[in-house]
XYZ file of C-alpha atoms in Angstrom:
766
model
C -10.240 55.745 34.504
C -8.619 59.099 33.930
C -4.915 60.070 34.078
C -4.580 63.905 34.462
C -1.700 65.436 32.452
C -1.913 68.982 33.715
C 1.150 70.599 35.209
C 4.680 71.440 34.024
C 5.659 70.281 30.499
C 8.802 70.856 28.480
C 8.294 73.730 26.051
C 10.397 74.316 22.975
C 10.502 77.635 21.134
C 11.189 77.090 17.416
C 12.042 80.020 15.155
C 10.357 80.085 11.717
C 13.485 79.175 9.817
C 13.885 76.019 11.868
C 10.274 74.741 11.685
C 9.931 70.976 11.642
C 7.350 68.204 12.184
C 9.479 65.349 13.559
C 9.478 64.741 17.356
C 13.058 63.392 17.274
C 14.437 66.814 16.256
C 13.447 68.219 19.671
C 16.582 66.616 21.118
C 18.653 69.418 19.553
C 16.817 72.155 21.534
C 16.840 73.185 25.151
C 13.337 73.467 26.623
C 11.886 75.930 29.028
C 9.040 75.210 31.442
C 5.520 75.249 29.983
C 2.357 75.207 32.111
C -0.749 73.159 31.139
C -3.280 74.676 31.201
C -1.426 77.776 30.041
C -0.826 80.408 27.442
C 2.441 80.729 25.629
C 2.781 84.416 26.495
C 2.784 83.441 30.216
C 5.360 80.747 29.603
C 7.601 83.126 27.695
C 7.189 85.743 30.464
C 8.249 83.229 33.126
C 11.234 82.212 30.938
C 12.442 85.796 30.604
C 11.440 86.514 27.024
C 9.367 89.514 27.984
C 7.439 91.226 30.730
C 3.970 90.825 32.188
C 1.886 90.924 28.960
C -0.982 92.820 30.621
C 0.959 95.919 31.718
C 2.666 98.709 29.903
C 3.344 97.995 26.264
C 4.660 94.506 27.076
C 2.041 92.749 24.948
C 3.844 94.028 21.879
C 6.999 92.137 22.900
C 5.208 88.849 22.157
C 4.179 89.871 18.654
C 7.732 88.880 17.546
C 6.889 85.261 18.301
C 3.749 85.057 16.164
C 5.589 83.300 13.330
C 7.252 80.779 15.703
C 6.238 77.203 16.416
C 6.095 75.847 19.966
C 6.354 72.228 21.067
C 5.030 70.806 24.329
C 6.470 67.500 25.494
C 6.090 65.258 28.516
C 6.431 61.670 29.715
C 3.205 59.810 30.517
C 3.353 56.848 32.878
C 0.502 54.283 32.632
C -0.283 51.278 34.814
C -1.940 49.656 31.866
C -1.168 48.971 28.172
C -3.418 49.184 25.202
C -5.979 51.581 23.756
C -7.065 54.801 25.451
C -8.260 58.216 24.431
C -6.185 61.368 24.683
C -8.381 64.303 25.493
C -7.348 67.913 24.792
C -10.037 70.160 26.186
C -8.621 73.337 24.680
C -5.866 73.752 22.058
C -5.165 77.211 20.669
C -4.935 76.786 17.753
C -3.302 74.778 14.926
C -1.604 71.676 16.338
C -0.191 68.284 15.502
C -0.333 65.598 18.204
C 2.316 62.848 18.538
C 2.141 59.874 20.821
C 5.260 57.747 21.114
C 6.543 59.392 17.963
C 3.474 58.629 15.887
C 1.167 61.408 14.725
C -2.302 60.645 16.042
C -4.141 63.696 14.878
C -4.326 67.456 14.441
C -6.412 70.437 15.733
C -7.685 73.601 14.076
C -10.386 74.710 16.568
C -9.605 76.246 19.968
C -13.210 76.438 21.066
C -14.113 72.768 21.483
C -12.419 69.654 22.917
C -10.540 67.093 20.783
C -10.241 63.300 21.339
C -7.610 61.003 19.783
C -7.163 57.205 19.987
C -3.744 56.220 21.324
C -2.059 52.968 22.084
C -0.440 53.183 25.523
C 2.718 51.544 26.848
C 3.825 51.717 30.444
C 6.052 54.757 29.595
C 4.947 57.087 26.803
C 6.092 60.295 25.231
C 3.408 62.867 24.374
C 4.429 65.766 22.119
C 2.174 68.510 20.761
C 3.294 70.978 18.118
C 1.607 74.343 18.198
C 1.922 75.772 14.692
C 1.971 79.498 14.121
C -1.628 80.651 13.562
C -0.501 83.640 11.585
C 1.337 81.390 9.157
C -1.254 78.584 9.094
C -4.082 81.055 8.343
C -2.464 81.750 5.001
C -3.413 78.271 3.720
C -7.056 79.202 3.428
C -8.494 80.632 0.203
C -8.769 84.394 0.052
C -12.344 85.647 -0.499
C -12.962 89.241 -1.599
C -16.466 89.293 -0.136
C -15.328 88.964 3.481
C -14.923 91.574 6.183
C -12.587 91.679 9.169
C -12.932 93.870 12.280
C -9.915 95.820 11.122
C -7.192 95.778 8.435
C -4.781 94.208 10.862
C -7.103 91.304 11.581
C -7.729 89.443 8.346
C -5.712 86.432 9.581
C -8.602 85.885 12.082
C -11.322 85.320 9.515
C -10.825 81.547 9.205
C -9.210 80.867 12.554
C -11.617 79.301 15.102
C -10.494 80.824 18.331
C -11.530 83.786 20.469
C -11.859 86.615 18.019
C -10.304 89.134 20.395
C -6.866 87.460 20.571
C -5.663 89.186 17.452
C -6.661 92.593 18.900
C -9.908 94.257 19.839
C -11.089 97.568 21.254
C -11.321 95.909 24.723
C -8.468 93.408 24.543
C -4.814 93.449 23.534
C -3.347 91.382 20.722
C -2.074 88.198 22.432
C -2.371 85.536 19.836
C 0.246 82.888 20.497
C -2.193 80.401 21.993
C -1.207 77.248 23.771
C -2.779 74.379 25.674
C -5.269 76.584 27.475
C -7.434 73.838 29.019
C -6.795 70.481 30.688
C -5.187 67.470 28.986
C -5.799 63.876 30.166
C -5.840 60.234 29.160
C -9.145 58.372 29.424
C -9.556 54.619 29.432
C -12.972 52.990 29.458
C -13.203 49.847 31.629
C -16.455 48.804 29.934
C -18.084 49.452 26.539
C -21.125 50.826 28.345
C -21.237 54.551 29.198
C -23.639 57.440 28.691
C -22.934 60.156 26.216
C -25.842 62.393 27.195
C -29.087 62.704 29.090
C -31.140 65.761 28.382
C -34.614 66.974 29.332
C -36.553 69.191 26.913
C -39.593 71.109 28.164
C -42.091 71.057 25.295
C -44.999 72.864 26.988
C -46.034 74.290 30.359
C -49.754 73.857 30.979
C -50.448 76.312 33.872
C -54.155 75.706 33.892
C -53.772 71.970 34.581
C -50.477 72.288 36.482
C -48.640 69.992 34.062
C -45.515 69.948 31.974
C -45.147 68.136 28.682
C -41.617 66.840 28.619
C -39.242 64.816 26.414
C -36.202 63.004 27.772
C -33.450 62.302 25.344
C -30.775 59.711 26.062
C -27.647 58.403 24.297
C -25.297 55.738 25.589
C -22.517 53.582 24.174
C -22.563 49.802 24.151
C -19.826 48.820 21.731
C -20.934 45.681 19.939
C -22.607 44.199 22.952
C -26.179 42.872 22.825
C -28.937 44.859 24.474
C -31.336 41.976 24.536
C -33.311 42.139 27.775
C -31.597 45.273 28.991
C -33.609 48.025 30.667
C -33.233 51.752 31.259
C -34.433 53.293 34.467
C -34.867 57.047 34.707
C -35.486 59.142 37.766
C -36.084 62.877 38.394
C -36.106 64.276 41.925
C -36.635 67.774 43.338
C -37.604 67.676 46.953
C -40.876 65.743 47.163
C -41.458 65.989 43.404
C -40.406 62.660 41.870
C -40.818 61.002 38.450
C -39.598 57.505 37.542
C -39.768 55.467 34.419
C -38.422 52.069 33.397
C -38.285 51.051 29.738
C -36.660 48.421 27.590
C -33.299 49.566 26.076
C -34.250 48.996 22.467
C -31.389 51.058 21.089
C -28.459 53.194 22.271
C -30.395 56.424 21.847
C -34.026 57.406 22.020
C -36.618 59.561 23.692
C -39.221 59.219 26.427
C -42.267 61.482 26.138
C -44.345 62.076 29.239
C -46.577 64.477 31.117
C -45.367 65.560 34.541
C -48.014 66.520 37.071
C -47.496 69.371 39.491
C -43.882 70.140 38.334
C -41.619 72.377 40.239
C -40.768 74.980 37.622
C -37.523 76.821 37.138
C -37.772 80.633 37.001
C -35.374 83.543 36.579
C -34.471 85.323 39.818
C -37.313 87.351 41.385
C -39.820 85.620 39.073
C -40.054 82.404 41.111
C -37.888 79.605 42.465
C -34.861 78.139 40.708
C -35.979 74.517 41.042
C -33.475 72.046 39.734
C -34.108 68.314 39.377
C -31.544 65.615 39.896
C -31.873 63.534 36.775
C -30.348 60.029 36.634
C -30.350 57.022 34.322
C -29.294 53.416 34.812
C -28.685 50.693 32.199
C -29.155 47.204 33.607
C -29.112 43.623 32.251
C -32.152 41.363 32.373
C -30.779 39.988 35.620
C -30.537 43.440 37.146
C -26.782 43.892 36.889
C -25.841 47.562 36.584
C -23.920 48.198 33.333
C -23.568 51.943 33.628
C -25.207 54.976 35.244
C -25.297 58.709 34.629
C -26.493 61.714 36.662
C -27.028 65.386 35.813
C -29.326 68.274 36.669
C -32.166 69.793 34.676
C -34.951 72.335 35.038
C -38.550 72.358 33.892
C -39.394 75.627 32.167
C -40.528 77.025 28.824
C -38.767 79.918 27.237
C -39.935 81.973 24.221
C -38.729 84.966 22.365
C -41.577 87.114 21.093
C -39.841 88.817 18.129
C -41.006 90.734 15.155
C -38.679 91.710 12.344
C -39.952 95.297 12.080
C -40.395 97.937 14.728
C -42.288 100.512 12.734
C -43.387 103.377 15.037
C -42.264 101.412 18.051
C -44.940 98.732 17.530
C -42.582 95.764 17.193
C -41.819 93.069 19.770
C -38.703 91.673 21.394
C -39.584 90.033 24.692
C -38.442 86.988 26.644
C -41.261 84.908 28.113
C -40.572 82.221 30.699
C -43.330 79.852 31.735
C -45.843 82.196 30.078
C -44.614 85.260 32.090
C -42.877 88.142 30.244
C -39.538 88.900 31.906
C -38.145 92.395 32.051
C -34.400 92.019 31.496
C -31.787 93.821 33.546
C -28.404 92.302 32.863
C -24.991 92.650 31.381
C -22.923 91.553 28.435
C -20.157 89.204 29.408
C -16.632 89.377 27.949
C -14.024 86.737 28.676
C -12.682 86.551 32.238
C -9.078 87.118 31.129
C -7.266 88.108 27.961
C -5.243 84.920 28.465
C -7.841 82.190 28.761
C -5.884 79.653 30.730
C -6.598 81.910 33.731
C -10.339 82.091 33.209
C -11.092 79.443 35.802
C -9.097 81.323 38.471
C -11.266 84.378 38.025
C -14.653 82.884 37.251
C -16.112 82.486 40.726
C -15.239 85.993 41.839
C -16.569 87.495 38.601
C -19.837 85.519 38.756
C -20.384 86.884 42.244
C -20.384 90.349 40.727
C -23.268 89.487 38.368
C -25.167 88.053 41.325
C -24.534 91.108 43.485
C -25.506 93.444 40.675
C -28.901 91.635 40.568
C -28.557 90.671 36.901
C -31.229 88.334 35.570
C -29.533 87.784 32.231
C -25.928 87.461 31.030
C -25.153 87.824 27.284
C -22.092 85.731 26.365
C -20.506 87.887 23.656
C -19.443 86.343 20.345
C -15.859 87.604 20.401
C -14.768 85.273 23.252
C -15.021 81.616 24.144
C -17.764 79.233 25.161
C -17.714 79.163 28.931
C -17.193 76.074 31.131
C -19.988 73.804 32.413
C -19.459 75.416 35.855
C -20.438 78.797 34.449
C -23.811 77.586 33.207
C -24.434 75.438 36.307
C -23.953 78.601 38.342
C -26.475 80.490 36.183
C -28.941 77.606 36.641
C -28.621 77.862 40.424
C -28.815 81.647 40.543
C -31.669 82.076 38.122
C -29.710 84.125 35.654
C -30.762 83.681 32.036
C -28.042 83.263 29.389
C -28.098 84.817 25.969
C -25.506 82.718 24.135
C -23.794 84.086 21.065
C -21.960 81.670 18.854
C -18.372 82.802 18.556
C -18.594 85.040 15.540
C -18.147 88.829 15.882
C -18.041 91.822 13.669
C -16.716 89.990 10.540
C -18.496 88.817 7.412
C -17.158 85.283 7.301
C -16.313 83.245 4.232
C -19.355 81.677 2.617
C -17.734 78.481 1.332
C -17.618 74.828 2.205
C -14.066 75.211 3.548
C -15.327 77.430 6.325
C -18.613 75.572 6.864
C -16.652 72.354 7.455
C -14.843 74.107 10.329
C -18.044 75.398 11.847
C -20.422 72.380 11.815
C -18.565 70.266 14.398
C -18.083 73.330 16.626
C -21.761 74.335 16.657
C -22.931 70.722 17.202
C -20.501 70.183 20.120
C -21.516 73.423 21.790
C -25.289 72.874 21.389
C -25.081 69.344 22.688
C -22.989 70.438 25.733
C -25.141 73.409 26.785
C -28.696 72.463 25.892
C -29.413 70.812 29.272
C -29.274 74.123 31.092
C -32.572 75.779 31.976
C -30.747 79.142 32.180
C -29.980 79.017 28.464
C -32.658 81.320 26.975
C -31.368 82.089 23.453
C -28.943 80.904 20.816
C -27.696 83.870 18.794
C -25.831 83.406 15.523
C -23.295 86.106 15.987
C -22.430 89.542 17.325
C -22.891 92.478 14.919
C -22.218 90.573 11.669
C -25.506 91.721 10.126
C -24.803 95.290 11.164
C -21.253 95.240 9.876
C -22.197 93.577 6.587
C -25.094 95.915 5.874
C -22.912 98.979 6.568
C -20.312 97.652 4.148
C -22.856 96.660 1.487
C -22.283 92.894 1.772
C -25.360 90.689 1.084
C -27.171 89.561 4.250
C -29.191 86.913 2.427
C -26.012 85.224 1.292
C -24.823 84.667 4.826
C -25.651 80.952 4.996
C -23.738 80.642 8.248
C -26.274 82.530 10.462
C -29.328 81.912 8.270
C -28.926 78.235 7.359
C -25.923 76.306 8.783
C -26.190 77.262 12.435
C -30.021 77.275 12.752
C -30.244 73.869 11.061
C -27.847 72.387 13.670
C -29.664 74.103 16.497
C -33.035 72.861 15.222
C -31.691 69.301 15.016
C -30.062 69.109 18.402
C -31.966 71.603 20.527
C -35.442 71.982 19.025
C -37.670 74.584 20.588
C -35.015 76.906 22.000
C -35.249 80.415 20.499
C -32.713 81.327 17.819
C -31.749 84.818 16.600
C -29.597 85.036 13.527
C -27.501 87.976 14.592
C -27.450 90.767 17.198
C -28.691 93.116 16.117
C -30.656 91.095 13.577
C -31.468 92.908 10.323
C -33.908 91.120 7.995
C -32.393 90.582 4.536
C -35.429 92.221 2.984
C -34.430 95.557 4.451
C -31.214 95.629 2.402
C -31.846 97.488 -0.759
C -35.082 98.916 0.601
C -33.587 101.139 3.283
C -30.222 102.722 3.948
C -28.220 101.667 6.971
C -29.544 104.336 9.362
C -33.145 103.685 8.320
C -32.811 99.943 8.795
C -31.288 100.321 12.275
C -34.198 102.550 13.256
C -36.701 99.898 12.212
C -35.374 96.894 14.036
C -36.668 96.093 17.532
C -33.350 94.972 19.124
C -30.372 97.298 18.925
C -26.895 97.977 20.140
C -27.227 101.556 21.382
C -23.815 103.072 20.716
C -23.842 106.783 20.017
C -21.197 109.531 20.241
C -21.314 109.396 24.062
C -21.445 113.163 24.248
C -24.162 113.202 26.894
C -26.348 110.457 28.277
C -29.653 112.387 28.322
C -29.577 113.226 24.590
C -32.735 112.033 22.740
C -30.686 109.211 21.193
C -30.480 107.622 24.649
C -33.567 109.014 26.301
C -36.292 108.675 23.680
C -36.465 104.924 23.380
C -38.213 103.563 20.327
C -36.528 100.169 20.367
C -37.940 97.106 22.108
C -34.642 95.775 23.555
C -31.099 97.098 24.087
C -28.599 94.267 23.990
C -25.481 96.504 24.120
C -24.868 100.003 25.441
C -22.159 101.428 27.620
C -20.190 104.390 28.912
C -16.451 104.610 29.324
C -15.016 105.317 32.757
C -11.411 105.452 33.873
C -10.274 102.785 36.351
C -8.968 103.791 39.758
C -5.686 105.630 40.052
C -4.228 102.553 41.802
C -5.062 100.380 38.783
C -3.658 102.938 36.379
C -0.362 102.956 38.266
C -0.240 99.181 37.939
C -0.633 99.083 34.148
C 1.666 102.114 33.614
C 4.207 99.883 35.325
C 6.399 102.572 36.990
C 5.924 105.128 34.252
C 4.249 108.401 35.216
C 0.445 108.039 34.836
C -0.912 110.110 32.000
C -4.281 110.554 30.337
C -2.824 112.434 27.400
C -4.408 110.975 24.227
C -0.880 110.882 22.675
C 0.657 108.847 25.534
C 1.293 105.408 24.047
C 0.518 103.485 27.248
C -2.742 105.335 27.874
C -3.723 104.841 24.174
C -2.807 101.154 24.294
C -4.846 100.561 27.469
C -7.748 102.505 26.013
C -8.101 99.798 23.414
C -6.069 101.149 20.561
C -3.760 98.260 19.692
C -2.025 99.353 16.520
C -0.484 102.792 17.051
C -1.736 106.308 17.751
C -3.390 106.527 14.359
C -5.209 103.276 14.835
C -8.977 102.873 14.269
C -9.657 102.769 18.066
C -7.757 105.917 18.943
C -11.072 107.635 19.574
C -11.413 105.685 22.819
C -8.490 107.580 24.374
C -10.295 110.864 23.717
C -13.891 109.820 24.332
C -13.852 110.391 28.091
C -12.203 113.787 27.858
C -14.770 115.021 25.317
C -17.702 113.817 27.394
C -16.297 115.457 30.522
C -15.943 118.784 28.720
C -19.651 118.591 27.913
C -20.894 117.473 31.271
C -18.665 119.400 33.679
C -17.934 122.256 31.322
C -14.347 122.275 32.372
C -11.052 120.412 31.851
C -9.831 118.061 34.638
C -6.818 119.705 36.327
C -4.996 116.483 37.056
C -5.244 112.682 36.727
C -7.085 112.105 40.012
C -9.680 114.649 39.009
C -9.955 113.070 35.615
C -10.656 109.715 37.244
C -13.250 111.165 39.602
C -15.029 113.064 36.843
C -15.133 110.093 34.468
C -16.441 107.705 37.136
C -19.202 110.193 38.102
C -20.216 110.638 34.477
C -20.159 106.913 33.822
C -22.140 106.097 36.965
C -24.870 108.634 36.266
C -25.050 107.518 32.625
C -25.466 103.815 33.402
C -28.073 104.679 36.110
C -29.993 106.861 33.724
C -29.897 104.229 30.907
C -31.074 101.381 33.127
C -33.836 103.377 34.792
C -35.010 104.774 31.447
C -35.508 101.219 30.187
C -37.251 100.141 33.346
C -39.647 103.129 33.091
C -40.271 102.523 29.421
C -43.633 101.007 28.388
C -42.218 99.465 25.266
C -38.503 98.570 25.901
C -38.420 95.167 27.621
C -34.806 94.979 28.666
C -31.229 96.101 28.678
C -27.937 94.234 28.619
C -25.381 96.916 29.354
C -21.719 96.667 28.461
C -20.054 95.440 30.716
C -19.408 94.109 34.183
C -15.581 93.598 34.407
C -12.474 93.960 32.282
C -10.508 91.010 31.006
C -7.306 93.081 31.145
C -6.265 96.424 32.727
C -7.706 99.263 30.740
C -9.960 102.327 30.514
C -13.365 100.972 29.388
C -17.054 100.628 29.837
C -16.622 97.972 32.489
C -17.836 98.965 36.000
C -15.210 96.781 37.693
C -11.618 96.868 36.543
C -9.369 93.895 35.908
C -8.009 93.918 39.525
C -11.576 93.806 40.884
C -11.638 97.465 41.913
C -15.175 98.744 41.587
C -15.975 102.039 39.852
C -18.767 104.248 41.145
C -21.113 102.905 38.454
C -21.090 99.456 40.149
C -22.898 100.778 43.216
C -25.412 102.877 41.188
C -26.221 99.886 38.907
C -26.752 97.574 41.875
C -29.415 99.940 43.197
C -31.001 100.533 39.799
C -31.349 96.772 39.137
C -33.128 95.987 42.369
C -36.283 94.069 41.292
C -38.247 96.533 43.436
C -37.158 100.088 42.653
C -38.443 103.591 43.252
C -36.995 106.029 40.720
C -37.774 109.365 39.091
C -38.752 110.161 35.555
C -37.447 113.120 33.650
C -39.597 116.245 33.988
C -42.605 116.329 31.588
C -43.095 119.254 31.353
C -42.538 120.691 34.868
C -42.514 117.763 37.249
C -40.798 114.394 37.695
C -42.901 111.450 38.590
C -41.842 109.250 41.526
C -42.454 105.750 40.256
C -42.410 102.332 42.048
C -41.446 99.442 39.790
C -42.037 95.832 40.938
C -40.360 93.382 38.579
C -40.920 90.389 40.886
C -43.526 87.754 41.536
C -44.381 89.121 45.045
C -46.841 91.704 46.209
C -44.645 94.389 47.770
C -45.979 96.813 50.360
C -44.229 99.384 52.469
C -43.434 103.044 52.948
C -41.061 105.538 51.324
C -39.585 109.010 51.663
C -38.001 111.444 49.349
C -35.798 114.043 50.987
C -33.198 116.587 50.088
C -29.591 116.247 51.333
C -30.484 118.025 54.599
C -33.269 115.515 55.414
C -36.115 117.845 54.521
C -39.027 115.703 53.453
C -40.180 116.340 49.880
C -42.601 113.420 49.491
C -43.609 110.420 51.606
C -46.259 107.761 51.713
C -47.135 104.120 51.623
C -47.375 101.756 48.674
C -48.711 98.366 47.705
C -47.514 97.207 44.314
C -48.762 93.963 42.720
C -46.353 91.629 40.974
C -44.948 92.754 37.602
C -46.508 96.226 37.803
C -45.773 99.828 38.521
C -47.390 102.738 40.342
C -46.881 106.507 40.278
C -46.386 107.492 43.951
C -46.382 111.245 43.394
C -44.499 113.948 41.591
C -42.106 116.758 42.365
C -41.205 120.018 40.681
C -37.999 119.436 38.718
C -36.038 122.322 37.232
C -33.973 121.628 34.110
C -31.756 124.632 34.640
C -30.213 123.829 37.987
C -29.235 120.675 39.881
C -30.849 119.360 43.007
C -30.359 116.067 44.865
C -33.231 113.922 45.911
C -32.634 110.992 48.250
C -35.100 108.104 48.064
C -35.468 105.399 50.771
C -38.053 102.677 51.231
C -38.813 99.714 53.369
C -40.947 96.611 52.933
C -41.251 93.609 55.248
C -38.015 94.509 57.027
C -36.085 94.984 53.764
C -34.794 98.403 52.738
C -33.790 100.022 49.512
C -32.513 103.329 48.276
C -31.894 105.392 45.164
C -31.132 108.980 44.304
C -31.998 111.414 41.522
C -30.358 114.575 40.368
C -32.674 116.998 38.709
C -31.316 119.225 36.011
C -30.930 118.490 32.352
C -27.401 119.190 31.216
C -24.484 120.534 33.110
C -22.845 119.434 36.337
C -20.583 121.322 38.653
C -17.871 118.991 39.967
C -17.512 120.643 43.341
C -21.300 120.571 43.835
C -21.434 116.851 42.970
C -18.575 116.016 45.272
C -20.501 117.746 48.078
C -23.521 115.551 47.320
C -21.625 112.291 46.978
C -21.359 111.567 50.744
C -25.112 111.871 51.025
C -25.557 109.454 48.123
C -23.134 107.031 49.656
C -24.802 107.272 53.087
C -28.073 105.867 51.692
C -26.682 102.319 52.153
C -23.015 102.924 53.072
C -22.014 100.709 50.121
C -19.004 102.838 49.169
C -16.689 105.490 50.586
C -17.281 108.813 48.909
C -13.908 110.147 50.116
C -12.034 107.449 48.282
C -13.699 107.833 44.865
C -11.235 107.028 42.131
C -8.343 106.110 44.373
């Protein structure tokens, strides 16, 4: 039985000088309305304390409340009395929980649910005190050997919440928190219920068409006897069925078995996304049902072939599913919204973008939150692999038992919740902690968090799933042996961030790494979006304009560490177009063209590479209105790069290599499990045929279809179209190595758009 407690609560705003911990004192204050799920910034906005936190400089108005406490209060009516559990799915961050005036517990982790025993009456008063995170963080011991993302962010080192909330180069500082997920009362009618049911694929035997599986179960029984009780398990996927009945010797255990002719789960384009309905029943000796449980699972093996050194490009970093290497084309995923109570409202529409972009992997970045069950269920259905960071990013965290005690329950809860998903391909200890620590001279081998604490928990609760200590991972042995630049050149998996001067520089074109897990190119959002976040002020792209700078990711003033982002686009455009944009609309058009061609070049360079096995570009969509690497802005307006990426990530693609030395090869890439045959043409913008023919490309292979003279000194547009079994595809290539004339490109853009009519060239940047 569950009593939902979402909706409107009373919310009390308590200044720092009046802070208290007694529910009775709330009677002296007048509440405003607070939403659950919600964020305090949104409540304060609705109550008139400030403006929309995502536009203009309004976010700064809420910084004044960072040392305040906030109390939520509501009446809870029950049609029963006695013991129940109060469940808080997400509390950001430090909180005390009171039920009928009695303190029943506290919270200090926003990333996992919390449960508290309560004694219910017919009418109850629930009060939750949100204590200032900025003040509460001061209780933790200071450690000299730590590293924060910036000088303004040291309060975030111990706090277990989304790292970006205190300010990031892609998110504003909005750190008040709140009850950001659902709240409910739960009462068990019986001592019997399942905690978990999870299928582990131990081995896929392709030769004998078998899978070696292990089923793990865990149920509650209170103090009741299990004498004579039985467990019945069932797995069904179409006509593929497995059943097993076994005595219920204990409340947890495993069933090991061999499954004949299993229906395997594959990533998209590599096979079917077969999902089994998995159920369990606990019955008495007389056959009475005590409890039942149902979930989904997939049968598949996943490996990460990974070497620690990439000397001379001979290293390895490759995902292998069911014995088949998978070439990765995907995106890094940042949170759906800067204010996480709104994540669920945006999730479905955002996930449709990943699907439409033909991603076969999503990397959940370590500066955000662990996504909902619905997110991973969707990835299971769509065949999109998930690279899952634990929520640690760009900081060298405290190496002491105080911090480890905060982390252990978090990691265990997350691993247990997500391990059932066949889409989950990798646990990664953190984002860029190795890289940041190495650069600052902090000892990698002393980072017990990523090298001992987390992998031990993963090995205990999800054995067999690949684990990577950090992204990028730098072996401890390299520290002291190489300097930072040398170490980064020797690792197989990298975050490819350069100066962004030009996308065809050797840094981006001459790939020696085995895998790119971050890389991106900044593009301005549409003019309509810019008008929205400038909030009535004249739109400007002047690097000294405070609104433009703020919405370019520089949170702490014009001299802040991220001020370079406000100037990065302008510098790149000067190099590429060899001219200054004459107005804001032209700036938007130029930047979106540059970004689109850069992303297209980077993805196709990886797909053409014989050593680089994948790319996770940064990123699909913004979590707030800004100028950024995202290819869709916060308001779901697509930049030009979106359409180019969608074409470049088609599992079957015909694209062009860079000239070597005089000619560009026309190459067909088949990253799918099907034999693909058809015909193709390459024409100029006037329809003059440059190359044509037929092709038949086996699964997971490539063929050179021909070559064309390609001059580096001047630009020429080639239009590529193909068909196979009634399906069609398209791509384009612009020969020429360096400079671009804007007026020339704008003349070509309608021809590029007409390939599939996916976008309107005349409305670029509007």
